[in-house]
Coordinates of C-alpha atoms in Angstrom, one line a residue:
M16 CA 21.7 -29.8 -19.4
E17 CA 20.7 -27.0 -21.8
N18 CA 17.1 -27.3 -20.6
R19 CA 18.2 -26.9 -17.0
R20 CA 20.2 -23.8 -17.9
E21 CA 17.2 -22.3 -19.6
L22 CA 15.1 -23.0 -16.5
I23 CA 17.6 -21.4 -14.2
E24 CA 17.9 -18.3 -16.5
S25 CA 14.1 -18.1 -16.6
E26 CA 13.8 -18.3 -12.9
L27 CA 16.5 -15.7 -12.4
S28 CA 14.7 -13.4 -14.8
D29 CA 11.5 -13.8 -12.9
V30 CA 13.3 -13.1 -9.6
L31 CA 14.9 -9.9 -11.0
E32 CA 11.5 -8.8 -12.4
L33 CA 9.9 -9.4 -9.0
G34 CA 12.7 -7.5 -7.3
L35 CA 12.1 -4.5 -9.6
D36 CA 8.4 -4.7 -8.9
T37 CA 9.1 -4.8 -5.2
E38 CA 11.4 -1.7 -5.4
E39 CA 8.7 0.2 -7.3
A40 CA 6.1 -0.7 -4.8
L41 CA 8.3 0.3 -1.9
A42 CA 9.1 3.6 -3.6
E43 CA 5.4 4.3 -4.1
A44 CA 4.7 3.4 -0.5
A45 CA 7.4 5.7 0.7
G46 CA 5.9 8.5 -1.3
L47 CA 2.5 7.9 0.0
L48 CA 3.8 7.8 3.6
S49 CA 5.6 11.1 3.0
E50 CA 2.4 12.7 1.7
A51 CA 0.4 11.3 4.7
E52 CA 2.9 12.6 7.1
A53 CA 2.9 16.1 5.6
R54 CA -0.9 16.2 5.8
F55 CA -0.9 14.9 9.3
I56 CA 1.6 17.6 10.4
R57 CA -0.5 20.3 8.7
L58 CA -3.7 19.1 10.3
S59 CA -2.1 18.7 13.8
R60 CA -0.8 22.3 13.8
P61 CA -3.7 24.7 13.9
A62 CA -3.4 27.7 11.7
P63 CA -3.4 31.1 13.5
S64 CA -6.8 32.5 13.8
V65 CA -7.5 35.5 11.7
P66 CA -10.3 37.8 12.7
P67 CA -13.1 38.1 10.0
P68 CA -12.9 41.2 7.9
R69 CA -15.2 44.1 9.0

């Protein structure tokens, strides 16, 4: 019975660790998507043209 409890606790620990890894990966992906979106917006809006200096 003790062995089964240790197995369950070990599996729960593994699942919690995977959950944290997943959250970190999702947070990183969200950050990368935000950066990509900001770059896309900057590139899709042309800057006003400035005449060259004389």
